[in-house]
Amino acid sequence: MADAAVFDVDTQESMQRWNDFHARTAKPGIALSVTPHQIDGAVWVQKPVTPAALLAAAAALNAGKWHRSAPAAPVPQQVAPMVPSAPLVQVETRRETVAPAPVARDEVPPTTVRPDFGGLMRQVLNPPPAAVESHKPNFERFVTAASVSAPAPVAPVAPMAAVPASYAALAPSDAEPISSPAVESESAPPVSVATVPAAPEQGVAEPHDPSKQDLVISQQEKHDEELLCGTREDASPADLASSSALRYDPNQYLIAALKEAYLVSAKWRVPTQFDLPEGAVVVDTLQNHIYLGFDPAKLTQLYGLRMTKRPKTRVVSAGDFAKMRPRFESSGAVLRADALLWRAAMETAGGRLPTGVNPDKPVYLKHWPNMTRLQRTPHSLRIAAAWAIKGASISETARVLHIPQRYIFAFYNAALELDLVTEDGSHIHRAKRKGPGNRGLLTRLFNWLGK
């Protein structure tokens, strides 16, 4: 939906997201980096970023002045004519050595003069260039044969096959036609070259079709949206307050055990563990990792199962964690803790609200979620902005932003599991009372745009 993208060149994940965005949409972007870059479809802005630099980059995008790589010219195809064999031509090459000009002895300053230490250091750090040998052959002197014998019969050969496009792209744009050097021959008759069609290439891949890729991506996004947000239509205020079909108890699902282990690990800054029939789950908030003793593909099924008894969370000692950590890392079952809890909450809820949540009570955002690392759902940034600036209830958010309720339910459940939402908006009121003294980069940029 965006007209352009702003990405960090110095971050690998950000570059991967930019390449995917630009390949699917062909839209431009603003590249942020400490060093200059020329990226196809982007305008470079040097870090640290200033509002003036962002405004200049936005103006360049509006004028279409982003970097465009010139397409490589195809290599011209030309069949080299066959020529009769001729006696060898001897070429005499001569090496020329360029030596520095001699310096007269009487020009050397006397030793009684005080030495210049600055000039001495310049001579040490920047020595004079050494003698350069010229390997350019001398083509002015040729020794030719006295007589030329009759040419031997030449068998017809097939013309050169077409150069693949992948190699043609590597050729310089100003490539000249390939031709054979001219050889003087007095009695060389013309030789005809038989035309043989080149054999078709075997195993050539089917050309890339962007429409098929966009169709696969759209289907995957639709599947994720249904899995994380559900498919329910908006409910009336009465149903939203009393309908049991729109409610669920998080304490009866795996998400409760995950949240408890995550909060205990974050509070005491130690690894925690609980056990499931499928295997162990270890949470380390210091590294923001969750280690699974089973296949992560089973998580989606486990999220929807009700648990008769919550697993007990216990603290893992440093020695035990050092022993089990290599085993988990070798199996590859290591996931980001915040991303796993964020997605687990949405999959468990499936477009529902936790029991006991009042949809008409204002909700505030404690901290801005790291949306570049978390699963993004439709309108998640708009919801986060509404709750971070002044707060709003779930019902009011759907009404003001004109978005379906299920998107707000998904974002609320995810933020709730990471302890990012609260019903106390005192921190927002305190920030407003501080006045314009605490102004961030975005605040200054928005004020600049508003002038």
Short mmCIF file of C-alpha atoms in Angstrom, two decimals:
data_model
loop_
_atom_site.label_atom_id
_atom_site.label_comp_id
_atom_site.label_asym_id
_atom_site.label_seq_id
_atom_site.Cartn_x
_atom_site.Cartn_y
_atom_site.Cartn_z
CA MET A 1 0.00 0.00 0.00
CA ALA A 2 2.95 2.38 0.52
CA ASP A 3 4.22 4.62 -2.27
CA ALA A 4 7.83 4.22 -1.15
CA ALA A 5 9.94 2.37 1.41
CA VAL A 6 12.49 3.64 3.92
CA PHE A 7 15.09 0.99 4.74
CA ASP A 8 18.45 0.62 6.46
CA VAL A 9 21.20 -0.53 4.11
CA ASP A 10 23.46 -1.47 7.03
CA THR A 11 20.97 -4.08 8.28
CA GLN A 12 20.74 -7.38 6.42
CA GLU A 13 17.09 -8.08 7.27
CA SER A 14 16.06 -4.59 6.19
CA MET A 15 17.83 -5.07 2.84
CA GLN A 16 16.02 -8.39 2.31
CA ARG A 17 12.65 -6.74 2.98
CA TRP A 18 13.55 -3.91 0.57
CA ASN A 19 14.54 -6.34 -2.18
CA ASP A 20 11.25 -8.21 -1.73
CA PHE A 21 9.24 -4.96 -1.71
CA HIS A 22 10.97 -3.51 -4.77
CA ALA A 23 10.77 -6.79 -6.71
CA ARG A 24 7.02 -7.13 -6.09
CA THR A 25 5.93 -3.50 -6.46
CA ALA A 26 8.72 -1.79 -8.48
CA LYS A 27 8.26 1.22 -6.17
CA PRO A 28 11.16 3.44 -5.05
CA GLY A 29 12.66 3.83 -1.60
CA ILE A 30 14.98 5.85 0.63
CA ALA A 31 18.20 4.04 1.61
CA LEU A 32 19.70 5.01 4.98
CA SER A 33 23.41 4.26 5.40
CA VAL A 34 26.59 5.70 6.82
CA THR A 35 28.46 5.22 3.52
CA PRO A 36 27.26 6.18 0.03
CA HIS A 37 25.31 3.54 -1.92
CA GLN A 38 23.83 3.37 -5.39
CA ILE A 39 20.87 1.00 -5.10
CA ASP A 40 18.52 0.48 -8.00
CA GLY A 41 15.25 2.31 -7.32
CA ALA A 42 16.44 4.13 -4.19
CA VAL A 43 17.75 7.51 -3.04
CA TRP A 44 20.63 7.43 -0.54
CA VAL A 45 20.43 9.45 2.70
CA GLN A 46 23.44 9.56 4.97
CA LYS A 47 23.11 8.65 8.64
CA PRO A 48 22.61 10.26 11.10
CA VAL A 49 19.38 11.26 9.41
CA THR A 50 18.06 14.82 9.59
CA PRO A 51 14.60 16.12 8.69
CA ALA A 52 16.08 18.24 5.90
CA ALA A 53 17.75 15.18 4.35
CA LEU A 54 14.51 13.21 4.48
CA LEU A 55 12.60 16.07 2.89
CA ALA A 56 15.19 16.34 0.11
CA ALA A 57 14.98 12.59 -0.50
CA ALA A 58 11.18 12.71 -0.59
CA ALA A 59 11.37 15.54 -3.14
CA ALA A 60 13.78 13.48 -5.24
CA LEU A 61 11.40 10.51 -5.16
CA ASN A 62 8.52 12.76 -6.14
CA ALA A 63 10.55 13.99 -9.11
CA GLY A 64 11.55 10.46 -10.07
CA LYS A 65 15.26 11.09 -9.48
CA TRP A 66 16.12 7.79 -7.85
CA HIS A 67 18.98 5.60 -9.04
CA ARG A 68 18.31 3.47 -12.09
CA SER A 69 20.79 0.91 -13.30
CA ALA A 70 21.39 1.03 -17.06
CA PRO A 71 20.44 -2.20 -18.85
CA ALA A 72 23.36 -4.09 -20.26
CA ALA A 73 23.57 -4.07 -24.06
CA PRO A 74 23.39 -7.50 -25.69
CA VAL A 75 26.59 -8.89 -27.16
CA PRO A 76 26.34 -8.73 -30.99
CA GLN A 77 26.43 -12.12 -32.61
CA GLN A 78 28.68 -12.45 -35.61
CA VAL A 79 30.20 -15.54 -37.16
CA ALA A 80 33.93 -15.29 -37.52
CA PRO A 81 34.90 -16.06 -41.12
CA MET A 82 37.22 -18.95 -41.65
CA VAL A 83 40.57 -18.08 -43.22
CA PRO A 84 43.18 -20.39 -44.74
CA SER A 85 46.18 -21.36 -42.73
CA ALA A 86 49.18 -19.13 -43.25
CA PRO A 87 52.80 -19.39 -42.20
CA LEU A 88 53.62 -18.10 -38.76
CA VAL A 89 54.41 -14.41 -38.45
CA GLN A 90 57.13 -13.62 -36.01
CA VAL A 91 56.48 -10.58 -33.84
CA GLU A 92 59.40 -9.02 -32.08
CA THR A 93 58.55 -7.50 -28.73
CA ARG A 94 60.71 -5.03 -26.93
CA ARG A 95 60.61 -4.14 -23.27
CA GLU A 96 61.20 -0.54 -22.45
CA THR A 97 62.18 0.50 -18.96
CA VAL A 98 61.23 3.95 -17.83
CA ALA A 99 63.80 5.10 -15.31
CA PRO A 100 63.67 8.28 -13.29
CA ALA A 101 65.66 11.23 -14.59
CA PRO A 102 69.17 11.46 -13.14
CA VAL A 103 69.80 14.09 -10.54
CA ALA A 104 72.93 16.19 -10.76
CA ARG A 105 75.22 15.82 -7.80
CA ASP A 106 75.87 19.51 -7.54
CA GLU A 107 72.11 20.11 -7.06
CA VAL A 108 72.03 18.22 -3.76
CA PRO A 109 71.75 20.66 -0.83
CA PRO A 110 74.71 20.74 1.48
CA THR A 111 74.55 18.67 4.64
CA THR A 112 75.03 21.73 6.82
CA VAL A 113 71.43 22.82 6.15
CA ARG A 114 68.96 21.83 8.89
CA PRO A 115 66.92 18.82 7.67
CA ASP A 116 63.23 19.24 6.93
CA PHE A 117 61.50 16.57 9.09
CA GLY A 118 58.15 17.21 7.39
CA GLY A 119 59.64 16.55 3.96
CA LEU A 120 61.45 13.49 5.32
CA MET A 121 58.19 12.05 6.65
CA ARG A 122 56.48 12.74 3.32
CA GLN A 123 59.24 10.86 1.52
CA VAL A 124 58.91 7.91 3.90
CA LEU A 125 55.11 7.75 3.71
CA ASN A 126 54.87 8.59 -0.02
CA PRO A 127 57.95 7.12 -1.74
CA PRO A 128 58.60 8.07 -5.38
CA PRO A 129 57.15 5.72 -7.99
CA ALA A 130 59.35 2.83 -8.98
CA ALA A 131 60.51 2.19 -12.48
CA VAL A 132 57.71 0.88 -14.68
CA GLU A 133 58.31 -1.65 -17.37
CA SER A 134 56.37 -1.25 -20.55
CA HIS A 135 55.13 -4.59 -21.87
CA LYS A 136 53.44 -3.07 -24.86
CA PRO A 137 54.66 -4.95 -27.94
CA ASN A 138 56.26 -3.03 -30.79
CA PHE A 139 54.05 -3.66 -33.81
CA GLU A 140 56.14 -1.54 -36.15
CA ARG A 141 58.67 -4.25 -36.94
CA PHE A 142 57.42 -7.40 -38.61
CA VAL A 143 59.35 -10.22 -40.23
CA THR A 144 57.22 -11.74 -42.99
CA ALA A 145 57.81 -14.95 -44.91
CA ALA A 146 59.29 -14.77 -48.39
CA SER A 147 56.66 -17.01 -49.93
CA VAL A 148 53.20 -18.24 -48.98
CA SER A 149 52.27 -21.84 -49.60
CA ALA A 150 48.90 -22.97 -50.85
CA PRO A 151 46.25 -23.33 -48.12
CA ALA A 152 45.12 -26.70 -46.89
CA PRO A 153 41.46 -27.65 -47.29
CA VAL A 154 39.31 -26.44 -44.39
CA ALA A 155 36.33 -28.42 -43.15
CA PRO A 156 33.08 -26.46 -42.70
CA VAL A 157 32.20 -25.68 -39.09
CA ALA A 158 29.02 -24.62 -37.32
CA PRO A 159 28.46 -20.98 -36.40
CA MET A 160 28.72 -19.81 -32.82
CA ALA A 161 25.75 -20.66 -30.66
CA ALA A 162 23.71 -17.91 -29.08
CA VAL A 163 25.17 -16.43 -25.91
CA PRO A 164 22.92 -16.98 -22.87
CA ALA A 165 21.31 -13.89 -21.42
CA SER A 166 23.10 -14.37 -18.09
CA TYR A 167 26.47 -14.02 -19.81
CA ALA A 168 25.31 -11.20 -22.04
CA ALA A 169 24.46 -9.15 -18.96
CA LEU A 170 28.08 -9.38 -17.82
CA ALA A 171 29.47 -7.98 -21.08
CA PRO A 172 30.31 -4.25 -21.30
CA SER A 173 27.74 -2.07 -22.97
CA ASP A 174 30.20 -0.81 -25.59
CA ALA A 175 31.31 -4.26 -26.74
CA GLU A 176 32.50 -4.38 -30.35
CA PRO A 177 31.68 -7.13 -32.84
CA ILE A 178 34.03 -10.04 -32.60
CA SER A 179 36.08 -10.48 -35.78
CA SER A 180 39.22 -12.35 -36.75
CA PRO A 181 42.46 -10.46 -37.50
CA ALA A 182 43.25 -9.83 -41.15
CA VAL A 183 46.02 -11.99 -42.62
CA GLU A 184 47.57 -11.19 -46.00
CA SER A 185 47.50 -14.10 -48.44
CA GLU A 186 48.19 -13.94 -52.16
CA SER A 187 46.77 -17.29 -53.26
CA ALA A 188 44.07 -17.87 -50.65
CA PRO A 189 40.77 -18.67 -52.36
CA PRO A 190 37.51 -17.75 -50.67
CA VAL A 191 36.22 -20.38 -48.27
CA SER A 192 32.49 -20.93 -47.85
CA VAL A 193 31.16 -21.66 -44.38
CA ALA A 194 28.33 -24.17 -44.06
CA THR A 195 25.32 -22.97 -42.09
CA VAL A 196 24.35 -25.46 -39.39
CA PRO A 197 21.48 -24.58 -37.05
CA ALA A 198 22.49 -24.44 -33.40
CA ALA A 199 21.05 -27.17 -31.21
CA PRO A 200 18.38 -26.01 -28.78
CA GLU A 201 19.49 -25.64 -25.18
CA GLN A 202 18.43 -28.41 -22.86
CA GLY A 203 16.99 -27.82 -19.41
CA VAL A 204 16.20 -24.13 -19.87
CA ALA A 205 14.16 -22.85 -16.93
CA GLU A 206 10.76 -21.37 -17.52
CA PRO A 207 10.86 -17.54 -17.59
CA HIS A 208 9.89 -15.81 -14.35
CA ASP A 209 6.29 -14.68 -14.22
CA PRO A 210 5.77 -11.91 -11.61
CA SER A 211 1.99 -12.41 -11.65
CA LYS A 212 2.35 -16.00 -10.41
CA GLN A 213 4.68 -14.90 -7.61
CA ASP A 214 2.27 -12.17 -6.53
CA LEU A 215 -0.56 -14.73 -6.54
CA VAL A 216 1.41 -17.07 -4.26
CA ILE A 217 2.30 -14.22 -1.91
CA SER A 218 -1.28 -12.97 -1.77
CA GLN A 219 -2.56 -16.47 -1.00
CA GLN A 220 0.01 -16.87 1.79
CA GLU A 221 -0.91 -13.47 3.25
CA LYS A 222 -4.60 -14.35 3.13
CA HIS A 223 -3.93 -17.65 4.91
CA ASP A 224 -1.88 -15.90 7.62
CA GLU A 225 -4.57 -13.26 8.06
CA GLU A 226 -7.28 -15.88 8.59
CA LEU A 227 -5.04 -17.83 10.97
CA LEU A 228 -4.08 -14.82 13.10
CA CYS A 229 -7.18 -12.62 12.91
CA GLY A 230 -9.99 -15.10 12.26
CA THR A 231 -12.83 -14.66 9.80
CA ARG A 232 -15.62 -13.34 12.04
CA GLU A 233 -17.62 -10.30 10.99
CA ASP A 234 -18.06 -7.31 13.28
CA ALA A 235 -20.31 -7.96 16.26
CA SER A 236 -22.86 -5.62 17.76
CA PRO A 237 -22.02 -3.86 21.04
CA ALA A 238 -24.34 -6.23 22.94
CA ASP A 239 -22.78 -9.37 21.45
CA LEU A 240 -19.32 -7.99 21.94
CA ALA A 241 -19.97 -7.54 25.66
CA SER A 242 -21.75 -10.84 26.39
CA SER A 243 -21.25 -13.38 23.59
CA SER A 244 -19.19 -16.40 24.69
CA ALA A 245 -18.25 -17.18 21.07
CA LEU A 246 -16.11 -14.02 21.03
CA ARG A 247 -14.28 -14.89 24.26
CA TYR A 248 -11.61 -17.37 25.36
CA ASP A 249 -9.66 -18.05 28.56
CA PRO A 250 -5.87 -17.73 27.95
CA ASN A 251 -5.13 -19.71 31.15
CA GLN A 252 -6.43 -22.87 29.47
CA TYR A 253 -3.94 -22.75 26.60
CA LEU A 254 -0.20 -23.02 26.02
CA ILE A 255 0.11 -19.24 25.72
CA ALA A 256 -0.30 -18.89 29.50
CA ALA A 257 2.73 -21.10 30.20
CA LEU A 258 4.78 -19.26 27.59
CA LYS A 259 3.91 -15.87 29.05
CA GLU A 260 4.68 -16.97 32.61
CA ALA A 261 8.10 -18.34 31.62
CA TYR A 262 8.81 -15.18 29.61
CA LEU A 263 7.89 -12.77 32.46
CA VAL A 264 9.82 -14.75 35.11
CA SER A 265 12.91 -14.87 32.90
CA ALA A 266 12.67 -11.13 32.19
CA LYS A 267 12.17 -10.24 35.87
CA TRP A 268 14.98 -12.34 37.35
CA ARG A 269 17.20 -12.29 34.22
CA VAL A 270 17.68 -16.05 34.24
CA PRO A 271 16.64 -18.84 31.83
CA THR A 272 13.37 -20.62 32.64
CA GLN A 273 11.97 -23.97 31.52
CA PHE A 274 8.74 -25.95 31.45
CA ASP A 275 8.10 -29.39 29.99
CA LEU A 276 5.47 -30.61 27.52
CA PRO A 277 4.75 -34.15 26.34
CA GLU A 278 6.39 -33.19 23.03
CA GLY A 279 9.57 -31.89 24.70
CA ALA A 280 11.12 -29.14 26.81
CA VAL A 281 10.68 -25.38 26.30
CA VAL A 282 13.47 -23.08 27.55
CA VAL A 283 13.05 -19.28 27.58
CA ASP A 284 16.09 -16.98 27.72
CA THR A 285 15.07 -13.30 27.63
CA LEU A 286 18.69 -12.14 27.95
CA GLN A 287 19.29 -13.41 24.40
CA ASN A 288 15.60 -13.09 23.41
CA HIS A 289 15.53 -16.79 22.48
CA ILE A 290 13.17 -19.70 23.04
CA TYR A 291 14.63 -23.20 22.66
CA LEU A 292 12.27 -26.02 21.71
CA GLY A 293 12.91 -29.70 22.26
CA PHE A 294 10.56 -30.64 19.41
CA ASP A 295 9.69 -29.63 15.86
CA PRO A 296 8.47 -25.98 15.72
CA ALA A 297 5.89 -27.04 13.12
CA LYS A 298 3.86 -28.58 15.96
CA LEU A 299 3.32 -25.20 17.62
CA THR A 300 0.27 -24.26 15.56
CA GLN A 301 -1.49 -27.45 16.65
CA LEU A 302 -0.45 -26.98 20.29
CA TYR A 303 -1.80 -23.42 20.40
CA GLY A 304 -5.36 -24.61 19.81
CA LEU A 305 -5.35 -27.43 22.42
CA ARG A 306 -6.83 -26.80 25.84
CA MET A 307 -4.59 -27.78 28.74
CA THR A 308 -6.04 -29.48 31.81
CA LYS A 309 -3.06 -28.37 33.91
CA ARG A 310 -0.58 -25.61 33.31
CA PRO A 311 3.07 -26.79 33.16
CA LYS A 312 5.21 -25.67 36.07
CA THR A 313 7.86 -23.06 35.29
CA ARG A 314 11.25 -23.47 36.95
CA VAL A 315 14.54 -21.57 36.85
CA VAL A 316 17.46 -23.16 34.98
CA SER A 317 20.92 -22.81 36.49
CA ALA A 318 23.77 -21.40 34.44
CA GLY A 319 25.59 -24.76 34.37
CA ASP A 320 22.56 -26.74 33.19
CA PHE A 321 21.73 -24.14 30.56
CA ALA A 322 25.31 -24.21 29.23
CA LYS A 323 25.02 -28.00 28.79
CA MET A 324 21.63 -28.04 27.06
CA ARG A 325 22.13 -24.99 24.86
CA PRO A 326 24.44 -26.66 22.27
CA ARG A 327 21.95 -29.49 21.87
CA PHE A 328 19.11 -27.09 21.09
CA GLU A 329 21.26 -25.03 18.73
CA SER A 330 22.37 -28.10 16.78
CA SER A 331 18.76 -29.16 16.25
CA GLY A 332 17.83 -25.74 14.86
CA ALA A 333 14.80 -25.26 17.16
CA VAL A 334 15.81 -21.75 18.30
CA LEU A 335 13.25 -18.96 17.82
CA ARG A 336 12.95 -15.30 18.78
CA ALA A 337 11.10 -15.08 22.08
CA ASP A 338 9.11 -11.89 21.43
CA ALA A 339 8.16 -12.96 17.90
CA LEU A 340 7.00 -16.39 19.09
CA LEU A 341 4.81 -14.98 21.89
CA TRP A 342 3.42 -12.29 19.58
CA ARG A 343 2.29 -14.83 16.99
CA ALA A 344 1.25 -17.45 19.55
CA ALA A 345 -1.18 -15.02 21.16
CA MET A 346 -2.88 -14.25 17.84
CA GLU A 347 -3.09 -17.89 16.77
CA THR A 348 -4.55 -18.88 20.14
CA ALA A 349 -7.16 -16.10 20.10
CA GLY A 350 -8.23 -16.62 16.50
CA GLY A 351 -10.16 -13.34 16.37
CA ARG A 352 -11.50 -13.48 19.95
CA LEU A 353 -10.97 -11.44 23.12
CA PRO A 354 -9.80 -12.73 26.50
CA THR A 355 -12.48 -13.20 29.12
CA GLY A 356 -12.93 -10.23 31.43
CA VAL A 357 -11.75 -7.61 28.92
CA ASN A 358 -14.07 -4.60 28.67
CA PRO A 359 -14.17 -3.51 24.98
CA ASP A 360 -15.42 -0.03 25.97
CA LYS A 361 -12.56 0.80 28.35
CA PRO A 362 -9.64 2.86 27.01
CA VAL A 363 -6.44 0.99 26.19
CA TYR A 364 -2.99 2.56 26.15
CA LEU A 365 0.32 1.36 24.71
CA LYS A 366 3.24 1.26 27.16
CA HIS A 367 5.98 0.94 24.57
CA TRP A 368 6.07 0.88 20.80
CA PRO A 369 6.37 -2.73 19.56
CA ASN A 370 9.28 -3.67 17.33
CA MET A 371 7.17 -4.09 14.20
CA THR A 372 10.22 -4.81 12.02
CA ARG A 373 10.74 -8.08 13.94
CA LEU A 374 7.14 -9.04 14.76
CA GLN A 375 4.35 -10.48 12.65
CA ARG A 376 2.49 -7.56 11.13
CA THR A 377 -1.27 -7.78 10.70
CA PRO A 378 -3.50 -5.38 8.71
CA HIS A 379 -3.70 -1.87 10.22
CA SER A 380 -1.40 -2.81 13.13
CA LEU A 381 0.62 0.41 12.84
CA ARG A 382 -2.53 2.56 12.85
CA ILE A 383 -3.83 0.79 15.95
CA ALA A 384 -0.49 1.19 17.72
CA ALA A 385 -0.38 4.91 16.87
CA ALA A 386 -3.92 5.47 18.21
CA TRP A 387 -3.15 3.74 21.51
CA ALA A 388 0.28 5.33 21.92
CA ILE A 389 -0.81 8.95 21.34
CA LYS A 390 -3.96 9.29 23.43
CA GLY A 391 -5.45 5.81 23.95
CA ALA A 392 -8.83 4.47 22.86
CA SER A 393 -11.14 1.58 23.63
CA ILE A 394 -11.40 -1.43 21.33
CA SER A 395 -14.86 -0.41 20.14
CA GLU A 396 -13.82 3.20 19.62
CA THR A 397 -10.71 2.17 17.68
CA ALA A 398 -12.77 0.13 15.21
CA ARG A 399 -15.24 2.97 14.81
CA VAL A 400 -12.72 5.78 14.39
CA LEU A 401 -10.27 3.95 12.11
CA HIS A 402 -13.06 2.24 10.12
CA ILE A 403 -11.41 -1.19 10.27
CA PRO A 404 -12.85 -4.63 11.14
CA GLN A 405 -12.88 -5.61 14.79
CA ARG A 406 -10.91 -8.81 14.23
CA TYR A 407 -7.77 -6.83 13.34
CA ILE A 408 -7.98 -4.95 16.62
CA PHE A 409 -8.59 -8.18 18.55
CA ALA A 410 -5.45 -9.74 17.05
CA PHE A 411 -3.25 -6.75 17.87
CA TYR A 412 -4.66 -6.48 21.41
CA ASN A 413 -3.96 -10.16 22.20
CA ALA A 414 -0.41 -9.95 20.85
CA ALA A 415 0.44 -6.76 22.73
CA LEU A 416 -1.15 -8.14 25.90
CA GLU A 417 1.14 -11.21 25.95
CA LEU A 418 4.25 -9.03 25.64
CA ASP A 419 2.95 -6.76 28.45
CA LEU A 420 2.71 -3.74 26.14
CA VAL A 421 -0.86 -2.60 26.86
CA THR A 422 -2.36 -1.07 29.96
CA GLU A 423 -5.58 0.59 31.07
CA ASP A 424 -3.65 3.27 32.96
CA GLY A 425 -2.72 6.18 30.71
CA SER A 426 -0.80 8.18 33.29
CA HIS A 427 2.48 7.83 31.36
CA ILE A 428 0.90 9.52 28.33
CA HIS A 429 -0.48 12.37 30.43
CA ARG A 430 2.94 12.91 32.04
CA ALA A 431 4.57 13.06 28.61
CA LYS A 432 2.08 15.70 27.48
CA ARG A 433 2.74 17.85 30.55
CA LYS A 434 6.46 17.97 29.73
CA GLY A 435 5.70 20.22 26.78
CA PRO A 436 7.67 20.58 23.56
CA GLY A 437 11.05 20.26 25.27
CA ASN A 438 11.32 16.51 24.62
CA ARG A 439 11.06 16.45 20.85
CA GLY A 440 12.17 13.44 18.84
CA LEU A 441 13.15 13.14 15.22
CA LEU A 442 9.66 12.26 13.97
CA THR A 443 8.11 15.10 15.97
CA ARG A 444 10.48 17.63 14.43
CA LEU A 445 9.89 16.17 10.97
CA PHE A 446 6.09 16.38 11.30
CA ASN A 447 6.33 19.96 12.57
CA TRP A 448 8.56 20.78 9.61
CA LEU A 449 6.05 19.35 7.18
CA GLY A 450 3.22 21.25 8.84
CA LYS A 451 4.83 24.65 8.26
#
